[in-house]
Amino acid sequence: MIDLYTWTTPNGRKISIALEELGLPYTVHAVDINKDDQFTPEFLKISPNNKIPAIVDRDNNLSLMESGAILIYLADKTGKLLPKSGESRYRVIEWLMWQMGGIGPFLGQVHHFVKYNPGKAPYAEERYLKEAHRLYGVLDRRLEGRQFVVDEYSIADIAIWPWISRFEWQTIDMKQYPNVRRWYEAIANRPAVQKGYKVPKDMGPVPLP
Ligand SMILES: N[C@@H](CCC(=O)N[C@@H](CS)C(=O)NCC(=O)O)C(=O)O
């Protein structure tokens, strides 16, 4: 049994989607980051960086923060969604790190400046939107002739997808990125993704282009 500490954000949804895909039983603990729940002493023991998502694996009492680390842990625990060895294992980790270092931080800044504070910092809006388009372009080229980011559906797809699901917040026209759109829609239709997207609460349907 896994305890999942999460909220209705792309980083949180990565883990609920992975847990659904892996068929692992889990208990959801909603950490409302708008109410500063992430700063409680109990939560800080599990997630010292005061961010969701975090998990505790009740099988061995291991607690983990950082969505990339959690995805690798869950994949290794079950032997699914991450090849055990060879080049494809490192390709999945490569694209997972690309998400953690690029897609997450930069699209997060787009949400901050473009969606929530438009007009306040034109330079930041321009800079982060330009980077968002660059990243969408990289992903579109990677998906040319490929069904998934690395050979088979993996934790790399699961890490990237919830950030792309905010394409409307990012003012991205998916027509410009046909391979991303095809990949995004295919993953959106997976039952586990539909279910994991609604954790810890239903915020409406999965956005479709
Ligand atoms: N690198 C971290 C980022 C986690 C993160 O930024 N979480 C946000 C929500 S998406 C959060 O908890 N923010 C609360 C805060 O910063 O106080 C991960 O991938 O797990």
Short mmCIF file of C-alpha atoms and ligand atoms in Angstrom, two decimals:
data_model
loop_
_atom_site.label_atom_id
_atom_site.label_comp_id
_atom_site.label_asym_id
_atom_site.label_seq_id
_atom_site.Cartn_x
_atom_site.Cartn_y
_atom_site.Cartn_z
CA MET A 1 0.00 0.00 0.00
CA ILE A 2 1.31 3.43 -0.98
CA ASP A 3 0.37 6.68 0.77
CA LEU A 4 0.25 9.42 -1.87
CA TYR A 5 0.49 13.07 -0.84
CA THR A 6 -0.67 15.16 -3.76
CA TRP A 7 -2.62 18.07 -5.20
CA THR A 8 -4.35 18.92 -8.51
CA THR A 9 -1.20 19.87 -10.40
CA PRO A 10 0.87 18.30 -13.20
CA ASN A 11 3.56 17.05 -10.78
CA GLY A 12 0.94 15.48 -8.54
CA ARG A 13 -0.93 13.88 -11.43
CA LYS A 14 2.20 12.15 -12.69
CA ILE A 15 2.15 9.93 -9.64
CA SER A 16 -1.57 9.18 -9.46
CA ILE A 17 -1.48 8.29 -13.18
CA ALA A 18 1.55 6.01 -12.64
CA LEU A 19 -0.12 4.31 -9.66
CA GLU A 20 -3.26 3.73 -11.74
CA GLU A 21 -1.22 2.38 -14.66
CA LEU A 22 0.72 0.06 -12.36
CA GLY A 23 -2.39 -1.14 -10.53
CA LEU A 24 -0.80 -0.43 -7.14
CA PRO A 25 -3.23 0.18 -4.27
CA TYR A 26 -2.85 3.64 -2.76
CA THR A 27 -4.38 6.01 -0.25
CA VAL A 28 -4.68 9.64 -1.28
CA HIS A 29 -3.81 12.46 1.11
CA ALA A 30 -4.77 15.84 -0.36
CA VAL A 31 -2.19 18.53 0.44
CA ASP A 32 -3.84 21.84 -0.45
CA ILE A 33 -0.86 23.94 -1.50
CA ASN A 34 -3.11 27.02 -1.74
CA LYS A 35 -3.75 26.71 2.00
CA ASP A 36 -0.07 26.08 2.90
CA ASP A 37 -0.71 22.45 3.90
CA GLN A 38 2.74 21.70 2.46
CA PHE A 39 4.39 23.54 5.36
CA THR A 40 2.96 21.43 8.19
CA PRO A 41 5.65 19.69 10.29
CA GLU A 42 4.09 16.27 9.51
CA PHE A 43 4.33 16.84 5.76
CA LEU A 44 7.85 18.28 5.98
CA LYS A 45 9.04 15.02 7.53
CA ILE A 46 8.02 13.26 4.30
CA SER A 47 8.81 16.08 1.88
CA PRO A 48 11.52 18.37 3.31
CA ASN A 49 11.35 20.63 0.22
CA ASN A 50 7.69 21.41 1.06
CA LYS A 51 6.37 20.32 -2.32
CA ILE A 52 3.98 17.70 -3.58
CA PRO A 53 4.05 14.93 -4.70
CA ALA A 54 5.48 12.64 -2.03
CA ILE A 55 4.85 9.02 -1.13
CA VAL A 56 5.32 6.63 1.76
CA ASP A 57 5.55 2.97 0.83
CA ARG A 58 3.90 1.16 3.73
CA ASP A 59 5.60 -2.11 2.70
CA ASN A 60 8.98 -0.78 3.89
CA ASN A 61 8.19 2.70 5.32
CA LEU A 62 10.31 4.40 2.65
CA SER A 63 9.30 8.01 2.10
CA LEU A 64 10.19 9.85 -1.11
CA MET A 65 9.77 13.34 -2.51
CA GLU A 66 10.52 14.51 -6.10
CA SER A 67 8.24 13.14 -8.78
CA GLY A 68 11.08 11.81 -10.96
CA ALA A 69 12.52 9.77 -8.11
CA ILE A 70 9.05 8.51 -7.18
CA LEU A 71 8.35 7.41 -10.77
CA ILE A 72 11.63 5.47 -10.95
CA TYR A 73 10.93 3.87 -7.56
CA LEU A 74 7.40 2.76 -8.50
CA ALA A 75 8.56 1.43 -11.87
CA ASP A 76 11.42 -0.53 -10.27
CA LYS A 77 9.11 -1.82 -7.52
CA THR A 78 6.74 -3.32 -10.09
CA GLY A 79 9.12 -4.01 -12.98
CA LYS A 80 6.86 -2.00 -15.31
CA LEU A 81 7.03 1.27 -17.29
CA LEU A 82 10.87 1.39 -17.17
CA PRO A 83 13.08 -1.21 -18.85
CA LYS A 84 15.27 -3.04 -16.34
CA SER A 85 18.53 -2.52 -18.28
CA GLY A 86 20.05 -1.56 -21.59
CA GLU A 87 19.87 1.54 -23.73
CA SER A 88 16.10 1.93 -23.48
CA ARG A 89 16.33 2.21 -19.65
CA TYR A 90 18.70 5.16 -20.01
CA ARG A 91 16.61 6.70 -22.81
CA VAL A 92 13.58 6.68 -20.51
CA ILE A 93 15.65 8.25 -17.72
CA GLU A 94 17.07 10.77 -20.21
CA TRP A 95 13.60 11.98 -21.25
CA LEU A 96 12.37 11.88 -17.66
CA MET A 97 15.25 14.21 -16.72
CA TRP A 98 14.40 16.39 -19.72
CA GLN A 99 10.94 16.78 -18.26
CA MET A 100 12.23 17.45 -14.75
CA GLY A 101 14.81 20.02 -15.86
CA GLY A 102 12.98 21.64 -18.79
CA ILE A 103 9.28 21.06 -19.28
CA GLY A 104 8.37 21.29 -15.59
CA PRO A 105 10.31 24.39 -14.52
CA PHE A 106 9.78 26.37 -17.74
CA LEU A 107 6.12 25.60 -18.36
CA GLY A 108 5.61 26.32 -14.66
CA GLN A 109 6.97 29.82 -15.28
CA VAL A 110 4.61 30.21 -18.26
CA HIS A 111 1.70 29.42 -15.94
CA HIS A 112 2.99 31.96 -13.43
CA PHE A 113 3.60 34.86 -15.81
CA VAL A 114 1.28 34.23 -18.79
CA LYS A 115 -1.75 32.64 -17.14
CA TYR A 116 -1.78 34.23 -13.68
CA ASN A 117 0.05 37.55 -14.06
CA PRO A 118 -0.36 38.69 -17.67
CA GLY A 119 1.01 42.13 -18.48
CA LYS A 120 3.10 42.41 -15.30
CA ALA A 121 6.40 41.21 -16.70
CA PRO A 122 6.46 41.29 -20.53
CA TYR A 123 10.10 40.18 -20.69
CA ALA A 124 9.41 37.10 -18.56
CA GLU A 125 6.29 36.28 -20.61
CA GLU A 126 8.26 36.48 -23.85
CA ARG A 127 11.23 34.53 -22.49
CA TYR A 128 9.21 31.65 -21.04
CA LEU A 129 6.78 31.43 -23.96
CA LYS A 130 9.71 31.23 -26.36
CA GLU A 131 11.20 28.44 -24.27
CA ALA A 132 7.81 26.68 -24.14
CA HIS A 133 7.63 26.68 -27.95
CA ARG A 134 11.21 25.44 -28.16
CA LEU A 135 10.38 22.55 -25.80
CA TYR A 136 7.18 21.67 -27.68
CA GLY A 137 9.27 21.65 -30.87
CA VAL A 138 11.82 19.27 -29.31
CA LEU A 139 9.03 16.94 -28.20
CA ASP A 140 7.33 17.13 -31.60
CA ARG A 141 10.53 16.12 -33.36
CA ARG A 142 11.15 13.31 -30.88
CA LEU A 143 7.65 11.94 -31.54
CA GLU A 144 8.02 12.02 -35.33
CA GLY A 145 7.50 8.38 -36.38
CA ARG A 146 7.32 7.25 -32.74
CA GLN A 147 4.23 6.26 -30.78
CA PHE A 148 5.81 7.16 -27.44
CA VAL A 149 8.81 9.16 -26.27
CA VAL A 150 10.91 5.98 -25.96
CA ASP A 151 9.95 2.69 -27.68
CA GLU A 152 7.13 1.69 -25.30
CA TYR A 153 4.81 3.70 -23.04
CA SER A 154 6.90 4.57 -19.99
CA ILE A 155 7.37 6.84 -16.99
CA ALA A 156 8.88 9.38 -19.43
CA ASP A 157 5.47 9.77 -21.16
CA ILE A 158 3.73 9.85 -17.78
CA ALA A 159 6.04 12.62 -16.54
CA ILE A 160 5.61 14.83 -19.61
CA TRP A 161 1.91 14.34 -20.36
CA PRO A 162 0.34 16.21 -17.40
CA TRP A 163 2.37 19.32 -18.26
CA ILE A 164 1.14 19.20 -21.85
CA SER A 165 -2.42 18.86 -20.55
CA ARG A 166 -2.09 22.54 -19.60
CA PHE A 167 -1.55 23.55 -23.25
CA GLU A 168 -4.44 26.04 -22.99
CA TRP A 169 -2.83 27.82 -20.00
CA GLN A 170 0.35 27.94 -22.08
CA THR A 171 -1.50 29.48 -25.07
CA ILE A 172 -0.11 26.67 -27.21
CA ASP A 173 -1.93 25.88 -30.45
CA MET A 174 -1.56 22.12 -30.80
CA LYS A 175 -1.99 22.40 -34.59
CA GLN A 176 1.61 23.62 -34.64
CA TYR A 177 2.76 20.37 -33.01
CA PRO A 178 0.91 17.50 -34.75
CA ASN A 179 3.06 14.71 -33.29
CA VAL A 180 2.60 16.06 -29.75
CA ARG A 181 -1.12 16.30 -30.38
CA ARG A 182 -1.42 12.70 -31.60
CA TRP A 183 0.64 11.42 -28.63
CA TYR A 184 -1.26 13.62 -26.16
CA GLU A 185 -4.68 12.44 -27.35
CA ALA A 186 -3.66 8.75 -27.33
CA ILE A 187 -2.47 8.98 -23.73
CA ALA A 188 -5.50 11.06 -22.69
CA ASN A 189 -7.72 8.17 -23.79
CA ARG A 190 -6.08 5.63 -21.47
CA PRO A 191 -8.46 4.68 -18.62
CA ALA A 192 -5.64 4.92 -16.02
CA VAL A 193 -4.85 8.45 -17.18
CA GLN A 194 -8.50 9.49 -17.01
CA LYS A 195 -8.66 8.14 -13.46
CA GLY A 196 -5.31 9.45 -12.24
CA TYR A 197 -6.06 12.91 -13.63
CA LYS A 198 -8.96 13.26 -11.18
CA VAL A 199 -6.80 12.70 -8.05
CA PRO A 200 -7.07 14.11 -5.41
CA LYS A 201 -10.28 15.66 -6.74
CA ASP A 202 -12.19 16.09 -9.97
CA MET A 203 -11.37 19.45 -11.57
CA GLY A 204 -13.25 18.72 -14.79
CA PRO A 205 -12.54 16.63 -17.86
CA VAL A 206 -9.10 16.11 -19.36
CA PRO A 207 -8.57 19.03 -21.78
CA LEU A 208 -8.57 18.01 -25.46
CA PRO A 209 -7.29 20.15 -28.34
N1 LIG B 1 10.71 18.99 -8.72
C1 LIG B 1 9.53 18.75 -7.94
C2 LIG B 1 8.59 19.91 -8.10
C3 LIG B 1 7.36 19.76 -7.25
C4 LIG B 1 6.53 21.03 -7.26
O1 LIG B 1 6.91 22.08 -7.83
N2 LIG B 1 5.36 20.95 -6.61
C5 LIG B 1 4.50 22.12 -6.50
C6 LIG B 1 3.13 21.83 -7.09
S1 LIG B 1 3.24 21.30 -8.79
C7 LIG B 1 4.31 22.44 -5.02
O2 LIG B 1 4.14 21.57 -4.22
N3 LIG B 1 4.35 23.74 -4.67
C8 LIG B 1 4.15 24.18 -3.33
C9 LIG B 1 5.16 25.18 -2.88
O3 LIG B 1 6.06 25.50 -3.67
O4 LIG B 1 5.07 25.64 -1.74
C10 LIG B 1 8.86 17.44 -8.38
O5 LIG B 1 8.92 17.16 -9.57
O6 LIG B 1 8.31 16.72 -7.54
#
